[in-house]
mmCIF file with all atom_site columns, C-alpha atoms in Angstrom:
data_model
loop_
_atom_site.group_PDB
_atom_site.id
_atom_site.type_symbol
_atom_site.label_atom_id
_atom_site.label_alt_id
_atom_site.label_comp_id
_atom_site.label_asym_id
_atom_site.label_entity_id
_atom_site.label_seq_id
_atom_site.pdbx_PDB_ins_code
_atom_site.Cartn_x
_atom_site.Cartn_y
_atom_site.Cartn_z
_atom_site.occupancy
_atom_site.B_iso_or_equiv
_atom_site.pdbx_formal_charge
_atom_site.auth_seq_id
_atom_site.auth_comp_id
_atom_site.auth_asym_id
_atom_site.auth_atom_id
_atom_site.pdbx_PDB_model_num
ATOM 1   C CA . HIS H 1 1   ? 82.509  113.465 102.496 1.00 47.00 ? 123 HIS H CA 1
ATOM 2   C CA . GLU H 1 2   ? 83.005  109.728 103.082 1.00 57.00 ? 124 GLU H CA 1
ATOM 3   C CA . LEU H 1 3   ? 79.451  109.394 104.400 1.00 62.00 ? 125 LEU H CA 1
ATOM 4   C CA . ARG H 1 4   ? 77.822  111.839 101.990 1.00 64.00 ? 126 ARG H CA 1
ATOM 5   C CA . ASN H 1 5   ? 78.941  110.179 98.762  1.00 64.00 ? 127 ASN H CA 1
ATOM 6   C CA . PRO H 1 6   ? 77.449  106.716 99.453  1.00 66.00 ? 128 PRO H CA 1
ATOM 7   C CA . LEU H 1 7   ? 74.248  108.345 100.768 1.00 73.00 ? 129 LEU H CA 1
ATOM 8   C CA . MET H 1 8   ? 73.899  110.472 97.632  1.00 74.00 ? 130 MET H CA 1
ATOM 9   C CA . SER H 1 9   ? 74.476  107.433 95.442  1.00 74.00 ? 131 SER H CA 1
ATOM 10  C CA . ILE H 1 10  ? 71.895  105.369 97.334  1.00 76.00 ? 132 ILE H CA 1
ATOM 11  C CA . SER H 1 11  ? 69.380  108.222 97.213  1.00 80.00 ? 133 SER H CA 1
ATOM 12  C CA . GLY H 1 12  ? 69.899  108.844 93.508  1.00 78.00 ? 134 GLY H CA 1
ATOM 13  C CA . TYR H 1 13  ? 69.510  105.213 92.489  1.00 74.00 ? 135 TYR H CA 1
ATOM 14  C CA . ALA H 1 14  ? 66.497  104.742 94.776  1.00 81.00 ? 136 ALA H CA 1
ATOM 15  C CA . GLN H 1 15  ? 64.789  107.747 93.176  1.00 81.00 ? 137 GLN H CA 1
ATOM 16  C CA . GLY H 1 16  ? 65.593  106.341 89.741  1.00 79.00 ? 138 GLY H CA 1
ATOM 17  C CA . ILE H 1 17  ? 63.916  103.054 90.628  1.00 79.00 ? 139 ILE H CA 1
ATOM 18  C CA . GLU H 1 18  ? 60.893  104.890 92.060  1.00 76.00 ? 140 GLU H CA 1
ATOM 19  C CA . GLN H 1 19  ? 60.508  106.965 88.892  1.00 80.00 ? 141 GLN H CA 1
ATOM 20  C CA . GLY H 1 20  ? 60.957  103.999 86.575  1.00 79.00 ? 142 GLY H CA 1
ATOM 21  C CA . VAL H 1 21  ? 64.248  105.243 85.124  1.00 77.00 ? 143 VAL H CA 1
ATOM 22  C CA . PHE H 1 22  ? 65.952  101.874 85.585  1.00 72.00 ? 144 PHE H CA 1
ATOM 23  C CA . GLN H 1 23  ? 64.247  99.081  83.662  1.00 69.00 ? 145 GLN H CA 1
ATOM 24  C CA . PRO H 1 24  ? 64.928  96.483  84.937  1.00 73.00 ? 146 PRO H CA 1
ATOM 25  C CA . PRO H 1 25  ? 66.211  97.889  88.251  1.00 77.00 ? 147 PRO H CA 1
ATOM 26  C CA . LYS H 1 26  ? 68.665  95.033  88.947  1.00 77.00 ? 148 LYS H CA 1
ATOM 27  C CA . ASP H 1 27  ? 71.832  97.069  88.272  1.00 76.00 ? 149 ASP H CA 1
ATOM 28  C CA . ALA H 1 28  ? 70.571  99.968  90.357  1.00 78.00 ? 150 ALA H CA 1
ATOM 29  C CA . ALA H 1 29  ? 69.699  97.616  93.212  1.00 80.00 ? 151 ALA H CA 1
ATOM 30  C CA . HIS H 1 30  ? 73.209  96.140  93.051  1.00 76.00 ? 152 HIS H CA 1
ATOM 31  C CA . THR H 1 31  ? 74.734  99.620  93.339  1.00 77.00 ? 153 THR H CA 1
ATOM 32  C CA . ILE H 1 32  ? 72.477  100.450 96.281  1.00 78.00 ? 154 ILE H CA 1
ATOM 33  C CA . LEU H 1 33  ? 73.532  97.240  98.036  1.00 78.00 ? 155 LEU H CA 1
ATOM 34  C CA . THR H 1 34  ? 77.236  97.899  97.363  1.00 74.00 ? 156 THR H CA 1
ATOM 35  C CA . GLU H 1 35  ? 77.049  101.480 98.624  1.00 74.00 ? 157 GLU H CA 1
ATOM 36  C CA . SER H 1 36  ? 75.034  100.390 101.666 1.00 78.00 ? 158 SER H CA 1
ATOM 37  C CA . LEU H 1 37  ? 77.693  97.848  102.603 1.00 72.00 ? 159 LEU H CA 1
ATOM 38  C CA . ARG H 1 38  ? 80.413  100.470 102.118 1.00 69.00 ? 160 ARG H CA 1
ATOM 39  C CA . LEU H 1 39  ? 78.499  102.944 104.278 1.00 74.00 ? 161 LEU H CA 1
ATOM 40  C CA . THR H 1 40  ? 77.974  100.337 106.993 1.00 72.00 ? 162 THR H CA 1
ATOM 41  C CA . GLU H 1 41  ? 81.705  99.557  106.998 1.00 69.00 ? 163 GLU H CA 1
ATOM 42  C CA . VAL H 1 42  ? 82.602  103.241 107.378 1.00 69.00 ? 164 VAL H CA 1
ATOM 43  C CA . VAL H 1 43  ? 80.092  103.791 110.191 1.00 72.00 ? 165 VAL H CA 1
ATOM 44  C CA . ASN H 1 44  ? 81.202  100.670 112.085 1.00 70.00 ? 166 ASN H CA 1
ATOM 45  C CA . SER H 1 45  ? 84.859  101.665 111.735 1.00 67.00 ? 167 SER H CA 1
ATOM 46  C CA . LEU H 1 46  ? 84.132  105.191 112.954 1.00 69.00 ? 168 LEU H CA 1
ATOM 47  C CA . LEU H 1 47  ? 82.201  103.878 115.950 1.00 70.00 ? 169 LEU H CA 1
ATOM 48  C CA . THR H 1 48  ? 85.014  101.498 116.888 1.00 69.00 ? 170 THR H CA 1
ATOM 49  C CA . LEU H 1 49  ? 87.608  104.248 116.412 1.00 63.00 ? 171 LEU H CA 1
ATOM 50  C CA . SER H 1 50  ? 85.591  106.675 118.535 1.00 70.00 ? 172 SER H CA 1
ATOM 51  C CA . ARG H 1 51  ? 85.189  104.139 121.350 1.00 68.00 ? 173 ARG H CA 1
ATOM 52  C CA . LEU H 1 52  ? 88.885  103.293 121.299 1.00 65.00 ? 174 LEU H CA 1
ATOM 53  C CA . GLU H 1 53  ? 90.007  106.912 121.377 1.00 66.00 ? 175 GLU H CA 1
ATOM 54  C CA . SER H 1 54  ? 87.574  107.778 124.177 1.00 67.00 ? 176 SER H CA 1
ATOM 55  C CA . GLY H 1 55  ? 88.538  104.725 126.232 1.00 65.00 ? 177 GLY H CA 1
ATOM 56  C CA . GLN H 1 56  ? 85.027  103.267 126.040 1.00 59.00 ? 178 GLN H CA 1
ATOM 57  C CA . GLN H 1 57  ? 85.963  100.182 124.040 1.00 57.00 ? 179 GLN H CA 1
ATOM 58  C CA . ASN H 1 58  ? 86.292  97.176  126.313 1.00 58.00 ? 180 ASN H CA 1
ATOM 59  C CA . THR H 1 59  ? 89.339  95.141  125.361 1.00 63.00 ? 181 THR H CA 1
ATOM 60  C CA . ASP H 1 60  ? 89.506  91.640  126.777 1.00 72.00 ? 182 ASP H CA 1
ATOM 61  C CA . LEU H 1 61  ? 93.234  91.069  126.572 1.00 82.00 ? 183 LEU H CA 1
ATOM 62  C CA . GLY H 1 62  ? 94.726  87.627  126.906 1.00 90.00 ? 184 GLY H CA 1
ATOM 63  C CA . PRO H 1 63  ? 96.922  85.066  125.132 1.00 93.00 ? 185 PRO H CA 1
ATOM 64  C CA . VAL H 1 64  ? 96.243  84.807  121.395 1.00 93.00 ? 186 VAL H CA 1
ATOM 65  C CA . ARG H 1 65  ? 97.724  82.128  119.150 1.00 95.00 ? 187 ARG H CA 1
ATOM 66  C CA . VAL H 1 66  ? 99.046  84.031  116.150 1.00 96.00 ? 188 VAL H CA 1
ATOM 67  C CA . VAL H 1 67  ? 98.785  81.213  113.609 1.00 96.00 ? 189 VAL H CA 1
ATOM 68  C CA . GLU H 1 68  ? 95.050  80.788  114.193 1.00 95.00 ? 190 GLU H CA 1
ATOM 69  C CA . VAL H 1 69  ? 94.325  84.472  113.586 1.00 95.00 ? 191 VAL H CA 1
ATOM 70  C CA . ILE H 1 70  ? 96.473  84.603  110.457 1.00 96.00 ? 192 ILE H CA 1
ATOM 71  C CA . GLU H 1 71  ? 95.033  81.435  108.933 1.00 95.00 ? 193 GLU H CA 1
ATOM 72  C CA . ASP H 1 72  ? 91.497  82.657  109.619 1.00 93.00 ? 194 ASP H CA 1
ATOM 73  C CA . CYS H 1 73  ? 92.255  85.950  107.836 1.00 92.00 ? 195 CYS H CA 1
ATOM 74  C CA . LEU H 1 74  ? 93.821  84.153  104.895 1.00 94.00 ? 196 LEU H CA 1
ATOM 75  C CA . ASP H 1 75  ? 90.761  81.922  104.567 1.00 93.00 ? 197 ASP H CA 1
ATOM 76  C CA . ARG H 1 76  ? 88.457  84.957  104.504 1.00 90.00 ? 198 ARG H CA 1
ATOM 77  C CA . LEU H 1 77  ? 90.550  86.936  102.015 1.00 91.00 ? 199 LEU H CA 1
ATOM 78  C CA . ASN H 1 78  ? 91.618  84.138  99.699  1.00 91.00 ? 200 ASN H CA 1
ATOM 79  C CA . GLY H 1 79  ? 88.622  84.730  97.434  1.00 90.00 ? 201 GLY H CA 1
ATOM 80  C CA . LEU H 1 80  ? 89.492  88.415  97.055  1.00 88.00 ? 202 LEU H CA 1
ATOM 81  C CA . ALA H 1 81  ? 93.120  87.538  96.324  1.00 94.00 ? 203 ALA H CA 1
ATOM 82  C CA . VAL H 1 82  ? 92.129  85.002  93.657  1.00 92.00 ? 204 VAL H CA 1
ATOM 83  C CA . GLN H 1 83  ? 89.776  87.532  92.096  1.00 90.00 ? 205 GLN H CA 1
ATOM 84  C CA . GLN H 1 84  ? 92.621  90.065  91.891  1.00 92.00 ? 206 GLN H CA 1
ATOM 85  C CA . GLY H 1 85  ? 95.140  87.499  90.660  1.00 95.00 ? 207 GLY H CA 1
ATOM 86  C CA . ILE H 1 86  ? 97.258  87.848  93.810  1.00 96.00 ? 208 ILE H CA 1
ATOM 87  C CA . SER H 1 87  ? 99.115  85.024  95.569  1.00 96.00 ? 209 SER H CA 1
ATOM 88  C CA . LEU H 1 88  ? 99.041  85.022  99.399  1.00 96.00 ? 210 LEU H CA 1
ATOM 89  C CA . THR H 1 89  ? 102.234 83.607  100.907 1.00 96.00 ? 211 THR H CA 1
ATOM 90  C CA . LEU H 1 90  ? 102.719 82.795  104.586 1.00 96.00 ? 212 LEU H CA 1
ATOM 91  C CA . VAL H 1 91  ? 106.365 82.339  105.542 1.00 96.00 ? 213 VAL H CA 1
ATOM 92  C CA . PRO H 1 92  ? 106.714 79.255  107.820 1.00 96.00 ? 214 PRO H CA 1
ATOM 93  C CA . PHE H 1 93  ? 107.110 80.113  111.515 1.00 96.00 ? 215 PHE H CA 1
ATOM 94  C CA . GLU H 1 94  ? 106.822 78.539  114.952 1.00 94.00 ? 216 GLU H CA 1
ATOM 95  C CA . LYS H 1 95  ? 103.115 77.731  115.359 1.00 93.00 ? 217 LYS H CA 1
ATOM 96  C CA . SER H 1 96  ? 103.208 77.952  119.156 1.00 94.00 ? 218 SER H CA 1
ATOM 97  C CA . ILE H 1 97  ? 103.924 81.724  119.167 1.00 95.00 ? 219 ILE H CA 1
ATOM 98  C CA . MET H 1 98  ? 101.370 83.658  121.205 1.00 95.00 ? 220 MET H CA 1
ATOM 99  C CA . VAL H 1 99  ? 100.848 87.374  121.796 1.00 94.00 ? 221 VAL H CA 1
ATOM 100 C CA . TYR H 1 100 ? 99.042  89.319  124.495 1.00 91.00 ? 222 TYR H CA 1
ATOM 101 C CA . GLY H 1 101 ? 96.025  90.981  122.908 1.00 88.00 ? 223 GLY H CA 1
ATOM 102 C CA . GLU H 1 102 ? 92.451  90.437  121.789 1.00 87.00 ? 224 GLU H CA 1
ATOM 103 C CA . GLU H 1 103 ? 91.837  87.881  119.064 1.00 89.00 ? 225 GLU H CA 1
ATOM 104 C CA . GLU H 1 104 ? 88.973  89.668  117.294 1.00 85.00 ? 226 GLU H CA 1
ATOM 105 C CA . LEU H 1 105 ? 90.781  93.017  117.164 1.00 84.00 ? 227 LEU H CA 1
ATOM 106 C CA . LEU H 1 106 ? 94.032  91.394  116.034 1.00 90.00 ? 228 LEU H CA 1
ATOM 107 C CA . GLY H 1 107 ? 92.075  89.755  113.233 1.00 89.00 ? 229 GLY H CA 1
ATOM 108 C CA . LYS H 1 108 ? 90.612  93.120  112.229 1.00 86.00 ? 230 LYS H CA 1
ATOM 109 C CA . ILE H 1 109 ? 94.093  94.655  112.068 1.00 88.00 ? 231 ILE H CA 1
ATOM 110 C CA . LEU H 1 110 ? 95.447  91.873  109.874 1.00 92.00 ? 232 LEU H CA 1
ATOM 111 C CA . GLU H 1 111 ? 92.389  91.965  107.640 1.00 88.00 ? 233 GLU H CA 1
ATOM 112 C CA . ASN H 1 112 ? 92.886  95.716  107.084 1.00 86.00 ? 234 ASN H CA 1
ATOM 113 C CA . LEU H 1 113 ? 96.558  95.293  106.261 1.00 93.00 ? 235 LEU H CA 1
ATOM 114 C CA . LEU H 1 114 ? 96.026  92.285  104.003 1.00 94.00 ? 236 LEU H CA 1
ATOM 115 C CA . THR H 1 115 ? 93.148  93.918  102.134 1.00 89.00 ? 237 THR H CA 1
ATOM 116 C CA . ASN H 1 116 ? 95.312  96.970  101.434 1.00 89.00 ? 238 ASN H CA 1
ATOM 117 C CA . ALA H 1 117 ? 98.232  94.786  100.367 1.00 94.00 ? 239 ALA H CA 1
ATOM 118 C CA . ILE H 1 118 ? 96.052  92.785  97.964  1.00 94.00 ? 240 ILE H CA 1
ATOM 119 C CA . ARG H 1 119 ? 94.743  96.036  96.505  1.00 90.00 ? 241 ARG H CA 1
ATOM 120 C CA . TYR H 1 120 ? 98.204  97.392  95.684  1.00 92.00 ? 242 TYR H CA 1
ATOM 121 C CA . ALA H 1 121 ? 100.191 94.227  94.977  1.00 95.00 ? 243 ALA H CA 1
ATOM 122 C CA . LYS H 1 122 ? 101.197 93.198  91.474  1.00 95.00 ? 244 LYS H CA 1
ATOM 123 C CA . THR H 1 123 ? 101.429 89.452  92.044  1.00 96.00 ? 245 THR H CA 1
ATOM 124 C CA . THR H 1 124 ? 102.212 88.559  95.667  1.00 97.00 ? 246 THR H CA 1
ATOM 125 C CA . VAL H 1 125 ? 101.427 89.441  99.281  1.00 97.00 ? 247 VAL H CA 1
ATOM 126 C CA . THR H 1 126 ? 103.669 87.973  101.953 1.00 97.00 ? 248 THR H CA 1
ATOM 127 C CA . ILE H 1 127 ? 102.969 87.514  105.667 1.00 97.00 ? 249 ILE H CA 1
ATOM 128 C CA . ALA H 1 128 ? 105.872 86.846  108.010 1.00 97.00 ? 250 ALA H CA 1
ATOM 129 C CA . VAL H 1 129 ? 106.044 86.325  111.781 1.00 97.00 ? 251 VAL H CA 1
ATOM 130 C CA . LYS H 1 130 ? 109.180 86.822  113.852 1.00 96.00 ? 252 LYS H CA 1
ATOM 131 C CA . ALA H 1 131 ? 109.580 86.243  117.579 1.00 94.00 ? 253 ALA H CA 1
ATOM 132 C CA . GLU H 1 132 ? 111.804 88.911  119.116 1.00 92.00 ? 254 GLU H CA 1
ATOM 133 C CA . LYS H 1 133 ? 113.112 89.212  122.665 1.00 90.00 ? 255 LYS H CA 1
ATOM 134 C CA . ARG H 1 134 ? 109.923 90.545  124.263 1.00 93.00 ? 256 ARG H CA 1
ATOM 135 C CA . GLN H 1 135 ? 107.658 91.077  121.298 1.00 95.00 ? 257 GLN H CA 1
ATOM 136 C CA . VAL H 1 136 ? 106.316 89.376  118.211 1.00 96.00 ? 258 VAL H CA 1
ATOM 137 C CA . ALA H 1 137 ? 106.585 91.150  114.865 1.00 96.00 ? 259 ALA H CA 1
ATOM 138 C CA . ILE H 1 138 ? 104.011 90.400  112.162 1.00 97.00 ? 260 ILE H CA 1
ATOM 139 C CA . SER H 1 139 ? 104.760 91.897  108.753 1.00 97.00 ? 261 SER H CA 1
ATOM 140 C CA . VAL H 1 140 ? 102.588 92.223  105.664 1.00 97.00 ? 262 VAL H CA 1
ATOM 141 C CA . SER H 1 141 ? 104.371 93.148  102.449 1.00 97.00 ? 263 SER H CA 1
ATOM 142 C CA . ASP H 1 142 ? 103.422 93.425  98.801  1.00 97.00 ? 264 ASP H CA 1
ATOM 143 C CA . ASP H 1 143 ? 105.294 93.644  95.527  1.00 96.00 ? 265 ASP H CA 1
ATOM 144 C CA . GLY H 1 144 ? 103.520 96.769  94.349  1.00 95.00 ? 266 GLY H CA 1
ATOM 145 C CA . ASP H 1 145 ? 104.905 100.227 93.629  1.00 93.00 ? 267 ASP H CA 1
ATOM 146 C CA . GLY H 1 146 ? 105.381 101.071 97.301  1.00 93.00 ? 268 GLY H CA 1
ATOM 147 C CA . ILE H 1 147 ? 104.303 104.114 99.314  1.00 91.00 ? 269 ILE H CA 1
ATOM 148 C CA . ASP H 1 148 ? 104.966 107.621 98.087  1.00 90.00 ? 270 ASP H CA 1
ATOM 149 C CA . GLU H 1 149 ? 107.448 109.335 100.408 1.00 89.00 ? 271 GLU H CA 1
ATOM 150 C CA . LYS H 1 150 ? 105.057 112.285 100.811 1.00 90.00 ? 272 LYS H CA 1
ATOM 151 C CA . ASP H 1 151 ? 102.327 109.939 102.054 1.00 90.00 ? 273 ASP H CA 1
ATOM 152 C CA . LEU H 1 152 ? 104.375 108.060 104.664 1.00 88.00 ? 274 LEU H CA 1
ATOM 153 C CA . PRO H 1 153 ? 104.027 110.645 107.505 1.00 86.00 ? 275 PRO H CA 1
ATOM 154 C CA . HIS H 1 154 ? 100.239 110.813 107.046 1.00 86.00 ? 276 HIS H CA 1
ATOM 155 C CA . LEU H 1 155 ? 99.188  107.206 106.409 1.00 85.00 ? 277 LEU H CA 1
ATOM 156 C CA . PHE H 1 156 ? 97.644  106.692 109.839 1.00 83.00 ? 278 PHE H CA 1
ATOM 157 C CA . GLU H 1 157 ? 95.644  109.926 109.857 1.00 80.00 ? 279 GLU H CA 1
ATOM 158 C CA . ARG H 1 158 ? 91.874  109.582 109.742 1.00 71.00 ? 280 ARG H CA 1
ATOM 159 C CA . PHE H 1 159 ? 90.440  109.873 106.188 1.00 65.00 ? 281 PHE H CA 1
ATOM 160 C CA . TYR H 1 160 ? 93.871  110.436 104.652 1.00 68.00 ? 282 TYR H CA 1
ATOM 161 C CA . LYS H 1 161 ? 94.195  109.119 101.109 1.00 68.00 ? 283 LYS H CA 1
ATOM 162 C CA . GLY H 1 162 ? 97.492  108.933 99.302  1.00 65.00 ? 284 GLY H CA 1
ATOM 163 C CA . LYS H 1 163 ? 97.835  109.859 95.644  1.00 60.00 ? 285 LYS H CA 1
ATOM 164 C CA . ASN H 1 164 ? 97.620  106.189 94.626  1.00 59.00 ? 286 ASN H CA 1
ATOM 165 C CA . ALA H 1 165 ? 94.576  105.418 96.778  1.00 57.00 ? 287 ALA H CA 1
ATOM 166 C CA . SER H 1 166 ? 91.888  103.365 95.076  1.00 52.00 ? 288 SER H CA 1
ATOM 167 C CA . ALA H 1 167 ? 88.313  104.523 94.637  1.00 49.00 ? 289 ALA H CA 1
ATOM 168 C CA . GLU H 1 168 ? 87.197  101.977 97.251  1.00 51.00 ? 290 GLU H CA 1
ATOM 169 C CA . SER H 1 169 ? 89.484  103.410 99.925  1.00 52.00 ? 291 SER H CA 1
ATOM 170 C CA . VAL H 1 170 ? 87.820  105.529 102.607 1.00 51.00 ? 292 VAL H CA 1
ATOM 171 C CA . GLY H 1 171 ? 90.983  106.370 104.520 1.00 63.00 ? 293 GLY H CA 1
ATOM 172 C CA . ILE H 1 172 ? 89.875  104.959 107.866 1.00 72.00 ? 294 ILE H CA 1
ATOM 173 C CA . GLY H 1 173 ? 91.421  101.482 108.007 1.00 75.00 ? 295 GLY H CA 1
ATOM 174 C CA . LEU H 1 174 ? 94.957  102.486 108.973 1.00 83.00 ? 296 LEU H CA 1
ATOM 175 C CA . ALA H 1 175 ? 93.771  105.027 111.554 1.00 79.00 ? 297 ALA H CA 1
ATOM 176 C CA . LEU H 1 176 ? 91.670  102.271 113.093 1.00 80.00 ? 298 LEU H CA 1
ATOM 177 C CA . THR H 1 177 ? 94.637  99.887  112.974 1.00 83.00 ? 299 THR H CA 1
ATOM 178 C CA . ARG H 1 178 ? 96.809  102.313 114.945 1.00 84.00 ? 300 ARG H CA 1
ATOM 179 C CA . SER H 1 179 ? 94.110  102.908 117.580 1.00 81.00 ? 301 SER H CA 1
ATOM 180 C CA . ILE H 1 180 ? 93.426  99.184  118.012 1.00 80.00 ? 302 ILE H CA 1
ATOM 181 C CA . LEU H 1 181 ? 97.130  98.536  118.490 1.00 83.00 ? 303 LEU H CA 1
ATOM 182 C CA . ALA H 1 182 ? 97.467  101.373 120.995 1.00 81.00 ? 304 ALA H CA 1
ATOM 183 C CA . ALA H 1 183 ? 94.669  99.805  123.052 1.00 78.00 ? 305 ALA H CA 1
ATOM 184 C CA . GLN H 1 184 ? 96.660  96.534  123.138 1.00 79.00 ? 306 GLN H CA 1
ATOM 185 C CA . ASN H 1 185 ? 100.086 98.087  123.811 1.00 84.00 ? 307 ASN H CA 1
ATOM 186 C CA . GLY H 1 186 ? 101.110 97.339  120.253 1.00 87.00 ? 308 GLY H CA 1
ATOM 187 C CA . THR H 1 187 ? 102.739 99.417  117.517 1.00 91.00 ? 309 THR H CA 1
ATOM 188 C CA . VAL H 1 188 ? 102.599 99.670  113.741 1.00 92.00 ? 310 VAL H CA 1
ATOM 189 C CA . LYS H 1 189 ? 105.191 100.895 111.260 1.00 94.00 ? 311 LYS H CA 1
ATOM 190 C CA . ALA H 1 190 ? 104.849 101.578 107.541 1.00 94.00 ? 312 ALA H CA 1
ATOM 191 C CA . GLU H 1 191 ? 107.791 101.741 105.165 1.00 95.00 ? 313 GLU H CA 1
ATOM 192 C CA . ASN H 1 192 ? 108.992 100.752 101.728 1.00 95.00 ? 314 ASN H CA 1
ATOM 193 C CA . ALA H 1 193 ? 110.784 97.420  101.578 1.00 93.00 ? 315 ALA H CA 1
ATOM 194 C CA . PRO H 1 194 ? 114.364 97.470  100.232 1.00 90.00 ? 316 PRO H CA 1
ATOM 195 C CA . GLU H 1 195 ? 113.320 95.172  97.389  1.00 88.00 ? 317 GLU H CA 1
ATOM 196 C CA . GLY H 1 196 ? 110.315 97.363  96.588  1.00 89.00 ? 318 GLY H CA 1
ATOM 197 C CA . GLY H 1 197 ? 106.672 97.409  97.634  1.00 94.00 ? 319 GLY H CA 1
ATOM 198 C CA . ALA H 1 198 ? 105.009 98.465  100.872 1.00 95.00 ? 320 ALA H CA 1
ATOM 199 C CA . LEU H 1 199 ? 105.888 96.866  104.193 1.00 97.00 ? 321 LEU H CA 1
ATOM 200 C CA . PHE H 1 200 ? 103.711 97.132  107.303 1.00 96.00 ? 322 PHE H CA 1
ATOM 201 C CA . THR H 1 201 ? 104.964 95.708  110.588 1.00 96.00 ? 323 THR H CA 1
ATOM 202 C CA . ILE H 1 202 ? 102.902 95.367  113.751 1.00 95.00 ? 324 ILE H CA 1
ATOM 203 C CA . ARG H 1 203 ? 104.338 94.376  117.103 1.00 94.00 ? 325 ARG H CA 1
ATOM 204 C CA . PHE H 1 204 ? 102.656 92.854  120.153 1.00 91.00 ? 326 PHE H CA 1
ATOM 205 C CA . TYR H 1 205 ? 104.101 91.771  123.457 1.00 92.00 ? 327 TYR H CA 1
ATOM 206 C CA . LYS H 1 206 ? 104.602 88.042  123.808 1.00 91.00 ? 328 LYS H CA 1
ATOM 207 C CA . SER H 1 207 ? 102.286 85.966  125.916 1.00 85.00 ? 329 SER H CA 1
ATOM 208 C CA . VAL H 1 208 ? 103.992 83.326  127.998 1.00 70.00 ? 330 VAL H CA 1
ATOM 209 C CA . ILE H 1 209 ? 100.803 81.440  128.820 1.00 59.00 ? 331 ILE H CA 1
#
């Protein structure tokens, strides 16, 4: 279903251009490009998920400086946040904190969580980092309506979409997040914050190097 819909859209608009239905074809071309990018994202996510679950994904684990990954993600997503009228807030924390993982995959996890948070927030998304005894907890929270209680047990299932899921959601990001974390001995938890809104917390083991 998630692959068929973009393909059908691309095919339909391409046929319309070929038959001269769209004059000028600029809007149709834009839709084709958008759907192509969406399809590419789904395919890449599925390939990564498949490799992780089959043990074929090579993970080069080592010390990762948390602040660098977070700031890089915030730089990439700031434009999206501004477009949606959402403020991104990073709670001050010790900049020397490091975790044991893979920088690129950690960035992908945070990007997934932040993108979701921006999508459902009303005004603000907050990122917080807390060093625990053996682990580091990174939380992403929003001030939206929160997660429906019926959805909570299924959020990390492949292609699952909650009742409030947006049209852009393909239901693969959180499944990929869980698999990436499992490959790095990390965990993820989803819940509703006491003050309202969704709260996602990921945990990695500390790196002492």
